[in-house]
Structures are given as C-alpha cells and as structure tokens.
Coordinates of C-alpha atoms in Angstrom, one line a residue:
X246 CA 0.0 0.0 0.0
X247 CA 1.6 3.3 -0.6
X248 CA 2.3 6.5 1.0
X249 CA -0.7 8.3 0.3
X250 CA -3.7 5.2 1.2
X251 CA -1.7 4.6 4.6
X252 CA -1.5 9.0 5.2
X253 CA -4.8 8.4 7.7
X254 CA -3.2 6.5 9.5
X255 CA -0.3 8.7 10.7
X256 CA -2.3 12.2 10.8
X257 CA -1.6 12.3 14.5
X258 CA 2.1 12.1 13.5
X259 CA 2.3 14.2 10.9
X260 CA 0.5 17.3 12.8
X261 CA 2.2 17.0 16.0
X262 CA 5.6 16.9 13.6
X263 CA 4.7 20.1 12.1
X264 CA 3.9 21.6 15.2
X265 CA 7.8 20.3 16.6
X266 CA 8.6 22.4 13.1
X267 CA 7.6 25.5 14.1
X268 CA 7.9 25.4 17.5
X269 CA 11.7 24.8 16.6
X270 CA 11.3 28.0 14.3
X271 CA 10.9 30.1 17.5
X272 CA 13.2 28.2 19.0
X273 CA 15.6 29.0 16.8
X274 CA 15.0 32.5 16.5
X275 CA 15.1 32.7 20.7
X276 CA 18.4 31.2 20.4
X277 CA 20.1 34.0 18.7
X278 CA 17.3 37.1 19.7
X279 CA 19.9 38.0 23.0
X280 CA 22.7 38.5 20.9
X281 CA 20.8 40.7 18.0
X282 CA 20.0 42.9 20.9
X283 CA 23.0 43.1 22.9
X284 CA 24.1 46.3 22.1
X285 CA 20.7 47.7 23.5
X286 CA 20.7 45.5 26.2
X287 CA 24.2 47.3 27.2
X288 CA 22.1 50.2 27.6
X289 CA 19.5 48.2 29.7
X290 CA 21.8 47.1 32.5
X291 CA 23.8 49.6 32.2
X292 CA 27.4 47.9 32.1
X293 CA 30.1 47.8 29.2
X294 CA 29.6 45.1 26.6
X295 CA 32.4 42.1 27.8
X296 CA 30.1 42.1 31.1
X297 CA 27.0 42.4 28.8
X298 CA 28.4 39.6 26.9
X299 CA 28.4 37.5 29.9
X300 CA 24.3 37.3 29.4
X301 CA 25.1 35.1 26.7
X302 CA 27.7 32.6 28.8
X303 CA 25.1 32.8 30.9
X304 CA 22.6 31.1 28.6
X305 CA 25.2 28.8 27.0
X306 CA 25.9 27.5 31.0
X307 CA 21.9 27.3 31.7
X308 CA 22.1 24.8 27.7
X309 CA 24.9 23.2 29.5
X310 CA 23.0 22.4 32.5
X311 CA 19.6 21.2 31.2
X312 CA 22.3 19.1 28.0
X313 CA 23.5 17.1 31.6
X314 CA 19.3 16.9 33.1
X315 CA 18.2 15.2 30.1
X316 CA 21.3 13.3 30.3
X317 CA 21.1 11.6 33.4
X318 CA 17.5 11.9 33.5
X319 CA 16.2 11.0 30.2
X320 CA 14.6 7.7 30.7
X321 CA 12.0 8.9 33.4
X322 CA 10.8 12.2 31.6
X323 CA 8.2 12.3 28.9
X324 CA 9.3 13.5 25.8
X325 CA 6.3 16.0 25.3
X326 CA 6.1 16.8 29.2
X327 CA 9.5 18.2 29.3
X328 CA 9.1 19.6 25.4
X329 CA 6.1 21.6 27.2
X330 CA 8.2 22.5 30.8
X331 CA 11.1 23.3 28.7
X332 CA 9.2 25.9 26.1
X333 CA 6.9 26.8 28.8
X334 CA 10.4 28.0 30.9
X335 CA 12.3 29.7 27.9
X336 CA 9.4 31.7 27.0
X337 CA 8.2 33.3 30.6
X338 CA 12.4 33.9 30.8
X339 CA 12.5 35.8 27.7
X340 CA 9.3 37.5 27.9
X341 CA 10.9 38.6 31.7
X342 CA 13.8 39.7 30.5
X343 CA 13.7 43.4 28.3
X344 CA 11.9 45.0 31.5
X345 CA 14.6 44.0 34.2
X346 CA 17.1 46.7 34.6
X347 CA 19.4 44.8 37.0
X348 CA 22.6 42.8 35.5
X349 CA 22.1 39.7 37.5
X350 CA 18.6 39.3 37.5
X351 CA 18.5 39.4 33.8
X352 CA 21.9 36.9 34.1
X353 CA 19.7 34.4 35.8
X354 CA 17.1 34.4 33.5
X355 CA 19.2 34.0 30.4
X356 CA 20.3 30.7 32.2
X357 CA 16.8 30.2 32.8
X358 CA 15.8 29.8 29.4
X359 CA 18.9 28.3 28.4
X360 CA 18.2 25.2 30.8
X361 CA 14.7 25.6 28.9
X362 CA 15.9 25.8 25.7
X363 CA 18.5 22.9 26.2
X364 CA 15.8 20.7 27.5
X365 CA 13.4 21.2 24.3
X366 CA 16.1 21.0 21.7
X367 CA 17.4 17.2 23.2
X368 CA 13.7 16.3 23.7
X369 CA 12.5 17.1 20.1
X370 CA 14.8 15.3 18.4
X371 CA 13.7 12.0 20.3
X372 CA 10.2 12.5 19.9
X373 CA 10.5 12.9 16.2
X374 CA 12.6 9.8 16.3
X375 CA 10.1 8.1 18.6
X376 CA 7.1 9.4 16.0
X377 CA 8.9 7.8 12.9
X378 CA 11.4 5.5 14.1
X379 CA 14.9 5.5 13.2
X380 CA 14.7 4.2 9.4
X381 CA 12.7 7.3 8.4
X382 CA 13.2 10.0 10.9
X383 CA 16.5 11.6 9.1
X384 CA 14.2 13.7 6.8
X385 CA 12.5 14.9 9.2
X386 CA 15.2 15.8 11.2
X387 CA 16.8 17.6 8.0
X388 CA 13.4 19.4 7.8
X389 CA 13.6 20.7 11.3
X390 CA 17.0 22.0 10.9
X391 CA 16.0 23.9 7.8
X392 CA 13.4 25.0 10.0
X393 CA 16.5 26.3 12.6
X394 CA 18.0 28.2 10.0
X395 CA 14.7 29.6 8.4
X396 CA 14.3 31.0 12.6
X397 CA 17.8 32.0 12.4
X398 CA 17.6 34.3 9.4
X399 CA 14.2 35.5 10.1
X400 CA 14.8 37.4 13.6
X401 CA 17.9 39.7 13.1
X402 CA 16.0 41.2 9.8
X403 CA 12.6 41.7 12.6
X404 CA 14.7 42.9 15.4
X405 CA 16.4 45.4 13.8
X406 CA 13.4 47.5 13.3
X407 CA 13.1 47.7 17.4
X408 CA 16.8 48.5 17.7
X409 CA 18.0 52.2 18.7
X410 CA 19.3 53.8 16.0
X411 CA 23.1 55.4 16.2
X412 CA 23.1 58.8 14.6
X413 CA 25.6 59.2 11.8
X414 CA 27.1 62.0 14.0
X415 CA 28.1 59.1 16.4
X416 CA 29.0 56.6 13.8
X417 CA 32.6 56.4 15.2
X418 CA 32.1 57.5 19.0
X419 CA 30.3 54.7 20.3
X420 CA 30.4 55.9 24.1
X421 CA 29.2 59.1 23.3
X422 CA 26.2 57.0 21.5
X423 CA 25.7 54.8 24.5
X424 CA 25.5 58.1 26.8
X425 CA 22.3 59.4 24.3
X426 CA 19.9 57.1 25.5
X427 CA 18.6 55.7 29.2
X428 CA 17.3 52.0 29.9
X429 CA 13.9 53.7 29.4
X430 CA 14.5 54.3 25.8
X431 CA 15.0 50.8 24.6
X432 CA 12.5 49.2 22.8
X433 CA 13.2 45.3 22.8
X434 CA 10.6 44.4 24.7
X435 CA 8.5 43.3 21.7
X436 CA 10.6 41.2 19.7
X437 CA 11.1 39.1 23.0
X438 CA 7.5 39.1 24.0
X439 CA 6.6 38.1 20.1
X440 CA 9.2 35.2 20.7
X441 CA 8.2 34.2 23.9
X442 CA 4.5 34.3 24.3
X443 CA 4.0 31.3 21.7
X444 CA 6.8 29.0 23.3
X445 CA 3.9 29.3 26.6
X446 CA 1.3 28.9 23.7
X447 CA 3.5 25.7 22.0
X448 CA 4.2 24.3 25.3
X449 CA 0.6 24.0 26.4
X450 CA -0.4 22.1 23.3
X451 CA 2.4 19.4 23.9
X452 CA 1.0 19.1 27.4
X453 CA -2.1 18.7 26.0
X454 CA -0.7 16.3 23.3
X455 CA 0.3 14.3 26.0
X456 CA -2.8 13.3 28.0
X457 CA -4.5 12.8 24.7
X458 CA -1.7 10.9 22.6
X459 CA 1.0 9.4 25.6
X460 CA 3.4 7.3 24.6
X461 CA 2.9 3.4 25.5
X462 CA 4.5 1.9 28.3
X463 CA 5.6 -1.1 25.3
X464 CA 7.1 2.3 23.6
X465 CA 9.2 3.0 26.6
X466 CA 10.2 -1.0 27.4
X467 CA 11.5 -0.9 23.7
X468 CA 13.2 2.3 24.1
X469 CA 15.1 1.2 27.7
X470 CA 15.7 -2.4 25.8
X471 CA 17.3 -0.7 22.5
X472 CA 19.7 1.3 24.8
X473 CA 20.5 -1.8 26.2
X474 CA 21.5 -3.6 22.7
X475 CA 23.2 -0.3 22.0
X476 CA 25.6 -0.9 24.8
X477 CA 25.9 -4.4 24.4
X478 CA 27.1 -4.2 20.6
X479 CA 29.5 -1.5 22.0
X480 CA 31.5 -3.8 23.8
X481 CA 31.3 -6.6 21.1
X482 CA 28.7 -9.1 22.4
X483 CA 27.3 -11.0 19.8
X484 CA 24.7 -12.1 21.7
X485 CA 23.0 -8.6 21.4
X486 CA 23.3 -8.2 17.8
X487 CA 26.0 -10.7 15.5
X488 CA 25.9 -8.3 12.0
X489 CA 26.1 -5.4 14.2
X490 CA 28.7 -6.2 16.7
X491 CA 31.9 -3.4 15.8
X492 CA 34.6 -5.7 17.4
X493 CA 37.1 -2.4 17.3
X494 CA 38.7 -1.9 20.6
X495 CA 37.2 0.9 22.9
X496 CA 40.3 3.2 22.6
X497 CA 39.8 3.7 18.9
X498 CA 35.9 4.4 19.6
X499 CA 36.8 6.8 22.2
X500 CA 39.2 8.6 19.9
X501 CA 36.8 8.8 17.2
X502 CA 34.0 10.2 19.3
X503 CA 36.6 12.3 20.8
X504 CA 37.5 13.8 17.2
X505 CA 34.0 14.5 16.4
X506 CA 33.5 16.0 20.0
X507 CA 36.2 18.6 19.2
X508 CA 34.6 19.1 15.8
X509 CA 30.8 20.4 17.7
X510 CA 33.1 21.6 20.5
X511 CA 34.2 24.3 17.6
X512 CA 30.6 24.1 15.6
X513 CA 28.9 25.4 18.2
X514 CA 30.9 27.7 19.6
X515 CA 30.8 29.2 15.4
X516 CA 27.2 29.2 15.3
X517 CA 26.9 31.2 18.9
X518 CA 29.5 33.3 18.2
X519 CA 28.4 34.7 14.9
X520 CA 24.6 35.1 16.5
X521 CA 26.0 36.7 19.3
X522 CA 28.6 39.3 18.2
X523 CA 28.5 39.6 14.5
X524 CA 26.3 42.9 14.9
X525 CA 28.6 44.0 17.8
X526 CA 31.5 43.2 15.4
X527 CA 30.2 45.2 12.5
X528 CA 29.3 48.4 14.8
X529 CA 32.3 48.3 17.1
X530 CA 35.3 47.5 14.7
X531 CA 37.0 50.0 11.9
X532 CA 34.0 49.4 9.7
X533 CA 31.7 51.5 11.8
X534 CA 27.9 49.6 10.4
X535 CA 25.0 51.3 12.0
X536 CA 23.2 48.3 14.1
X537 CA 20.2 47.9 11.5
X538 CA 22.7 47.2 9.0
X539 CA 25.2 44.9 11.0
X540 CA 22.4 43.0 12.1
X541 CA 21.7 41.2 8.4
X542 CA 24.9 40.0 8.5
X543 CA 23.6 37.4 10.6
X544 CA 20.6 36.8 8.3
X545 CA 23.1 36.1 5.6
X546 CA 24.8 34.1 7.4
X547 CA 21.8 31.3 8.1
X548 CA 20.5 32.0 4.5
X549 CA 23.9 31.0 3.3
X550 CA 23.6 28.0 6.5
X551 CA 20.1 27.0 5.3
X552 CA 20.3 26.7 1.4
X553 CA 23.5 24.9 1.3
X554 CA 21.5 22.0 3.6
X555 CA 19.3 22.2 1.1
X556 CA 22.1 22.0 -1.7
X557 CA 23.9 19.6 -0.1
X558 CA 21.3 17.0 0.3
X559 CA 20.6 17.6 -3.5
X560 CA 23.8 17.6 -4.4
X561 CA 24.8 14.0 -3.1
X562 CA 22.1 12.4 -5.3
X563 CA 23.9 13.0 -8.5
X564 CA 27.4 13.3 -7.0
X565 CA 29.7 11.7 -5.1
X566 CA 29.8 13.5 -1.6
X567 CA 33.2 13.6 -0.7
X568 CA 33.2 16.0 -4.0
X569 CA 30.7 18.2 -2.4
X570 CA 32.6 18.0 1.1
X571 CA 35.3 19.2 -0.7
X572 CA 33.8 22.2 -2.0
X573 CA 32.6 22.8 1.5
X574 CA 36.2 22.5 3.0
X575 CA 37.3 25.2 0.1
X576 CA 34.8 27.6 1.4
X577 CA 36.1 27.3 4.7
X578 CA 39.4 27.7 4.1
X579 CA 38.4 30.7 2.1
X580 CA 36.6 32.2 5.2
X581 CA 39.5 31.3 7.4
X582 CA 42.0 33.6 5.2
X583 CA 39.1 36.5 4.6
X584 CA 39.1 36.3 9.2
X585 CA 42.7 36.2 9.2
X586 CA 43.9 39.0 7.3
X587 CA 41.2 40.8 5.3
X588 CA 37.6 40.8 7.2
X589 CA 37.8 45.0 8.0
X590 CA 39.5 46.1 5.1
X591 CA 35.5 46.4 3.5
X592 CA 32.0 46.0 4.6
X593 CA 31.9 43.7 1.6
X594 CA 34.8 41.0 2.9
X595 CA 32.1 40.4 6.0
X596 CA 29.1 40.0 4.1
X597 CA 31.4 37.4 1.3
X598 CA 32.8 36.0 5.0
X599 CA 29.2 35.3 6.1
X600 CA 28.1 33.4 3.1
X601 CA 31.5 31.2 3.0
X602 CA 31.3 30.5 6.4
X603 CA 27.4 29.7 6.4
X604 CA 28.0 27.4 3.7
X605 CA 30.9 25.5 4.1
X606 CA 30.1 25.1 7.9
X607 CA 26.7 23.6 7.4
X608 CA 27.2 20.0 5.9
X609 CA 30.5 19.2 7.6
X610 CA 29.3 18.4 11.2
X611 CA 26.6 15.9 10.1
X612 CA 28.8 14.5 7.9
X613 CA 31.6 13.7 10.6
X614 CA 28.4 12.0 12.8
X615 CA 27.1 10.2 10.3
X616 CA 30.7 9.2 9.4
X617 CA 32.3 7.6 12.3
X618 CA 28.6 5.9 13.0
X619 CA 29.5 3.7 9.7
X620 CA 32.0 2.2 11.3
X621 CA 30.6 1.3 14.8
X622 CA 27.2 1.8 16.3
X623 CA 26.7 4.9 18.5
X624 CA 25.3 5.2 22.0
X625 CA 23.4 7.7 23.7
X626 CA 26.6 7.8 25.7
X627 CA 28.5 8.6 22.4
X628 CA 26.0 11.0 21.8
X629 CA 25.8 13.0 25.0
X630 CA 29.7 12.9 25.1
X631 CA 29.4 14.9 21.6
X632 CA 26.8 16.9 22.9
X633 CA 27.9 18.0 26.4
X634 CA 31.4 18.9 24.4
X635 CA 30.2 21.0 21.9
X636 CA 27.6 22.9 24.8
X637 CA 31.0 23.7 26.5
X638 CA 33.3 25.4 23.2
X639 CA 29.6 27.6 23.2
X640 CA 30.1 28.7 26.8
X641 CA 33.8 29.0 26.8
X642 CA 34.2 30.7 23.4
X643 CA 31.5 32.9 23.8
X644 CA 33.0 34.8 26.6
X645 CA 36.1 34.9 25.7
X646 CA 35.0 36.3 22.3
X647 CA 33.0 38.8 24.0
X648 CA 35.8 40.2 25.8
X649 CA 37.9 40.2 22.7
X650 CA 35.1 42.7 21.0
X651 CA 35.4 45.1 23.4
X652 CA 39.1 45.1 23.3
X653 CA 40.1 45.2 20.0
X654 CA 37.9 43.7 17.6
X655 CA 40.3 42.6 15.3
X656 CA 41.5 40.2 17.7
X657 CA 38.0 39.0 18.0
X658 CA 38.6 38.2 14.2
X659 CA 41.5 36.6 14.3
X660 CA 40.5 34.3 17.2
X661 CA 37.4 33.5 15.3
X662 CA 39.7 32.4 12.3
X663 CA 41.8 30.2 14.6
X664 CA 38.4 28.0 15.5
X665 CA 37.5 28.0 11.7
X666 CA 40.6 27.1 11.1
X667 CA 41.3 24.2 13.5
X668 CA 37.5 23.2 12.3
X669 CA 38.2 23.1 9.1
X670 CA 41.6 21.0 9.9
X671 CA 39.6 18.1 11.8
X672 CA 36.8 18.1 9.1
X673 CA 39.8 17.2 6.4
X674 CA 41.7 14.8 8.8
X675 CA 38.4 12.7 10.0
X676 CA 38.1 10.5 7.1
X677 CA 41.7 9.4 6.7
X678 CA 42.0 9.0 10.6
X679 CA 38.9 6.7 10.1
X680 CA 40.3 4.6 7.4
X681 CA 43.9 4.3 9.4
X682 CA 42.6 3.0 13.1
X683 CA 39.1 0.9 11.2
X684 CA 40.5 0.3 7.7
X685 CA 38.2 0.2 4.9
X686 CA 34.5 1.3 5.9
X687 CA 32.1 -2.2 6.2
X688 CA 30.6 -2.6 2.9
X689 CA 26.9 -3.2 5.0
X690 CA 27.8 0.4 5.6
X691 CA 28.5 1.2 1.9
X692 CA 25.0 -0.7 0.8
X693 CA 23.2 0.8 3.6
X694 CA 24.5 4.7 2.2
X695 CA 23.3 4.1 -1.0
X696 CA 20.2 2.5 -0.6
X697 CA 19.7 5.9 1.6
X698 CA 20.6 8.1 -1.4
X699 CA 17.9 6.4 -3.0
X700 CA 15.3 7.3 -0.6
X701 CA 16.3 11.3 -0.1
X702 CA 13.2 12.5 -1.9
X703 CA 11.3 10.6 0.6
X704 CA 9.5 12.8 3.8
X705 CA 8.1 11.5 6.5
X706 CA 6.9 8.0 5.4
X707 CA 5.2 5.8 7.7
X708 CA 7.7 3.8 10.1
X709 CA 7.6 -0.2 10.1
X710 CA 5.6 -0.9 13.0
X711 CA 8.8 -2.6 14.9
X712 CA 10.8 0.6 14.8
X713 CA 9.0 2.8 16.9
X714 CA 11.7 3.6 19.7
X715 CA 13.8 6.6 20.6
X716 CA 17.4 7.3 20.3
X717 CA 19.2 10.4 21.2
X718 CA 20.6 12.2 18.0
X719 CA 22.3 15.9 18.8
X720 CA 21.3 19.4 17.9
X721 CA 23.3 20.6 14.6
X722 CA 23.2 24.2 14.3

C-alpha cells in the first residue's frame, strides 16, 4: 500500500511533527534574539559590553546544564512533558527579560531559558525519532534544521526595526552613542515578547498532546531495551546483535568520538559566536555599520547556512559527496584567510565572509556523525559525550570572544579564524583517521549509504511498525 492510502493513519504524527517544526522555528529565532539585541541591552543594564556579553555565557551555561538533566534523567521524563516545561520556561524567561534593569537578575534568566531551551532542543529530536522510528526519521530531522536556520535568518532582519538607532554623527564614538539614550528608551521588549508568548502557547499544546496521545508503556520498554542492545554491541557481544557487533577496541571508539566532539566543540561555539557578536562586530570594529545594518549579517549568514543543507542533500544524489565535502572544505578555508587578514578592510569582505562561512560550515558536522557511525554503532553515551562537548566550546568561546570585541575587535577576528581554522583541519583529517585506526568502511555500511541516497526525496513515510523507539541524535546548528 503506498504513502498516500496509509496517510490516515499517521495524521496524528504528521500534525504534531509540524507543530515540533515551528515550534523549533521560534526556537531558533530565541536562540540568537539575546545576541541581535546586545548592544541595546548594554544600555539596559547599564554595564560595558564584555560584562553584557556574559548574558550570553550565561545562557550557554543554563544549555549546559539542562544538556546534563536530560542526560542523566532522560529515561523517566516524557518527551512531550519536558518539550512543554522546557518551552513553557524559555518563554516566561525571555518574555521577563527586556523589562529587568538589573545585571544579575536578567543573568539568571538567560540561564533560565537556556536550561529551557536545552531541555526542548534534546527532547525534540527523540520525539521525532520516537514518531517515525529511526529508518525514516533523518528527513524529518533535515526538515527541522531547515526549519533552525529559516528561525535563524528571520529574527535579526525583525529585530532590527526595534533597535536604537546610532546617529551618523556618532558613527565612530560609540560611548558618546551609548551616553544618548537611558534604559527607558529601549524598545526590545517586543521582539522578545513576540518570541516568547508562543513558546507558553507551543508548550501548552504538547502538554495537552500528552494526555491525549502518551506514549505506551511497550514504547518505553523498547526504548530502555534498545539502549541496552546499543551498549551491548558497544562492547562486542554478539549475543546482542552478531551483524552489528563493531569488534574495534574501545580506545579507537573513544578517539573517534573524541574527534567529532572537538569538531561540535568548535561548531557550536561558530554558530553562537556569529549570533551573538557579529552585529557588535560590525558596529564596534574599523568598519563603523549602523546596528540595523550589521544585524543582516547574521541573516546572511543562516540563508547562506540554510540553502546549502538544502544543496547539499541535492547535491549528493547525483554526486559523489566527498566532491561536495570538498567544496565545502574550500569555502572554509576561504573564510579562514578573509578572518585572518582581510575581514575590515571592507564591509563587503564580511558579508562574502558570512556566506562562505554559512555554507561551508553547514554540511560538515553531520557529515563527521554520520561518518564515524558507519564504522561502529553509536550510543546515547556517544552521543551526550558529543553533545555535552560541543555545549561547552559555546560557553567558553562565547565569553572569551565577547571580551575580545570590546578590546580590540580585530583580535575578536583573528581568534574567530583560529576556531574555523582548527574546524576546518579536523573536518579534512576525520576521514583518513577513520580509514587508518578501522581500515576500509564495512561494505553493509557502503549498501546501507546508498540504498539511503535512493530514498532522499522521501519525507516522513510511515515507520515499520517494529521501529517505533527513541534514540538520542544531537542538535546541529
């Protein structure tokens, strides 16, 4: 029977998806809506920007923290429950935030609604999984990234309208600019309240999903089991699975996830940094953008981010993808050079920066998971390991980013370069690493690749009916 007679039968699926879609659109547009308004939230509190930067280590700690809840807590919270407390948390924290005036009280919220935000983003990704089972969730899980960068583009281009303009008188004093205005005058209240209020909206209809729609106690037994059989191929018991048993040592699994670790360690710390500062970058450095203006540089950025997903996926149907990851790796070695040497000598080396660096980043981290998972199957601890690593390059880089801004900015640039560099290293070194400590990639692996290709145009088909478990799968910005 095909797709379209067996559609009745997975409505429920299929409208609570699209509702983890938009919700994730939001989400994605809360994620980078603190660092848009920085600048005017320097005026709010009152304090120079490296301590108003800290508001955004303080998010990335709150992510941190709620990354190591659903960590060690996963297996006794709903997925939809926490989806709802999550959403439900980040939103009332955001919505809070424009209309407190003191450092530390905003401070806490930010890592309010980043434990909030953490919790959601982990949580999504298994119910989608647990919705379609793991032979047909990666679409959707491509869908709901594109949805991530659709978020990400879309708020810097509405913020900006609420921003405080810098007169062109002031285009180069920027303390005399920040003297003009009181916390009174800022207007940011709105684009965090627009954010906000639906998360509360979002998280009441996965609460209500829940006591309608909960998932079966034989749902959860098969999840606990599967994690079980996970851990058991790990080690090489046969009894668990015999064609999926790795039989590699555990030192060359660790160093593999250990590679890829480093590789979100410096993914996430790129995609946070360029939400965060880009703007500040743009105003504060020799190029002297008015805030309105600086702000689309971000927008370009996750336009460039979100069509080469797009492309990418395309692309790999017709050609080979290490040919495609090359190209990628090009781009970012491209960007690397413009950050190093060349990134103020025009307005128009940022805006060719933001589009190499959107694009070339974009593929290569999925590419590195999916890569080592070929050659041996991956935990949740693998995962969280991953996970937790790259939550902590967001904290760590962020601040010390932050500080660099209000230093000098071109050091800001240069240190940016250095993580697109070393990024950009690991992404090229992965595969022959691989190939030396595994040797040639299983040819199951190889079959099971293509017959994937084959099945890319495919979105959100019904799951076999033995396949519906969960499995934790990471957030790629």
């Amino acid at each position: 029977m095909g797709f379209l007679q067996e559609l009745p039968k997975y409505r429920s699926q299929i409208y609570v998806s699209l509702m983890i879609f938009v919700s994730f659109f939001l989400y994605a547009g809360q994620e980078i809506l603190l660092g848009t308004c920085l600048l005017d939230m320097e005026i709010q509190v009152q304090q120079d920007f490296a301590t108003t930067s800290r508001l955004i280590t303080s998010h990335s700690m709150g992510y941190f923290f709620g990354a190591v809840i659903v960590t060690l807590y996963d297996k006794h919270l709903n997925d939809f429950v926490s989806m709802s407390a999550g959403l439900s948390l980040a939103g009332i924290a955001l919505i809070i935030i424009p209309f407190v005036y003191n450092f530390y009280v905003v401070a806490i919220t930010s890592l309010l609604s980043g434990i909030g935000h953490s919790i959601y983003d982990l949580k999504c990704h298994i119910a989608l999984t647990c919705l379609w089972g793991p032979e047909k969730v990666g679409n959707s899980l491509q869908i709901l990234h594109m949805f991530f960068g659709l978020g990400a583009l879309f708020c810097p281009a509405f913020v900006r309208i609420f921003l405080l303009p810098i007169p062109d008188d002031m285009m180069n004093d920027y303390e005399a600019y920040k003297n003009l205005y009181k916390p009174e005058d800022v207007q940011i209240m709105w684009p965090f309240i627009i954010f906000g209020t639906p998360s509360i909206i979002f998280g009441i209809f996965f609460l209500y999903y829940y006591f309608n729609c909960p998932y079966s106690e034989a749902q959860q037994e098969e999840r606990r089991n599967n994690e079980k059989n996970c851990k058991s191929i790990e080690n090489g018991d046969s009894k668990a699975d015999p064609t999926k048993s790795s039989g590699h040592p555990k030192w060359k699994i660790f160093l593999a996830v250990a590679l890829v670790g480093a590789m979100a360690h410096l993914a996430f710390a790129m995609g946070q940094i360029v939400c965060s500062y880009v703007q500040a970058f743009g105003v504060k450095s020799s190029l002297h953008m008015d805030k309105q203006t600086a702000a689309l540089v971000a927008t370009v950025f996750w336009t460039s981010f979100t069509l080469a997903r797009g492309l990418f996926v395309g692309l790999t149907i017709i050609l080979p993808e290490q040919s495609v990851v090359n190209v990628c790796l090009l781009m970012m070695v491209a960007s690397t050079v413009l950050l190093l040497g060349f990134l103020t000598a025009s307005p128009i080396c940022l805006w060719v920066t933001a589009v190499l660096l959107g694009a070339g980043n974009s593929p290569l981290f999925p590419v590195a998971y999916s890569l080592i998972g070929k050659y041996f199957p991956l935990t949740g601890q693998h995962t969280s390991l991953i996970f937790l690593s790259g939550i902590i390059g967001d904290a760590i880089h962020t601040s010390i980013s932050g500080t660099f801004i209000n230093d000098d900015p071109m050091i800001f640039a240069y240190y940016v370069g250095a993580i697109v560099g070393g990024f950009t290293l690991l992404s090229f070194s992965l595969p022959f690493i691989c190939r030396k400590i595994f040797g040639e990639m299983p040819k199951n692996a190889e079959d099971a690749e293509s017959k994937g290709r084959s099945r890319i145009g495919s979105f959100m088909m019904p799951p076999l009916p033995q396949s519906r478990n969960n499995s934790t799968t990471p957030s790629i910005y």
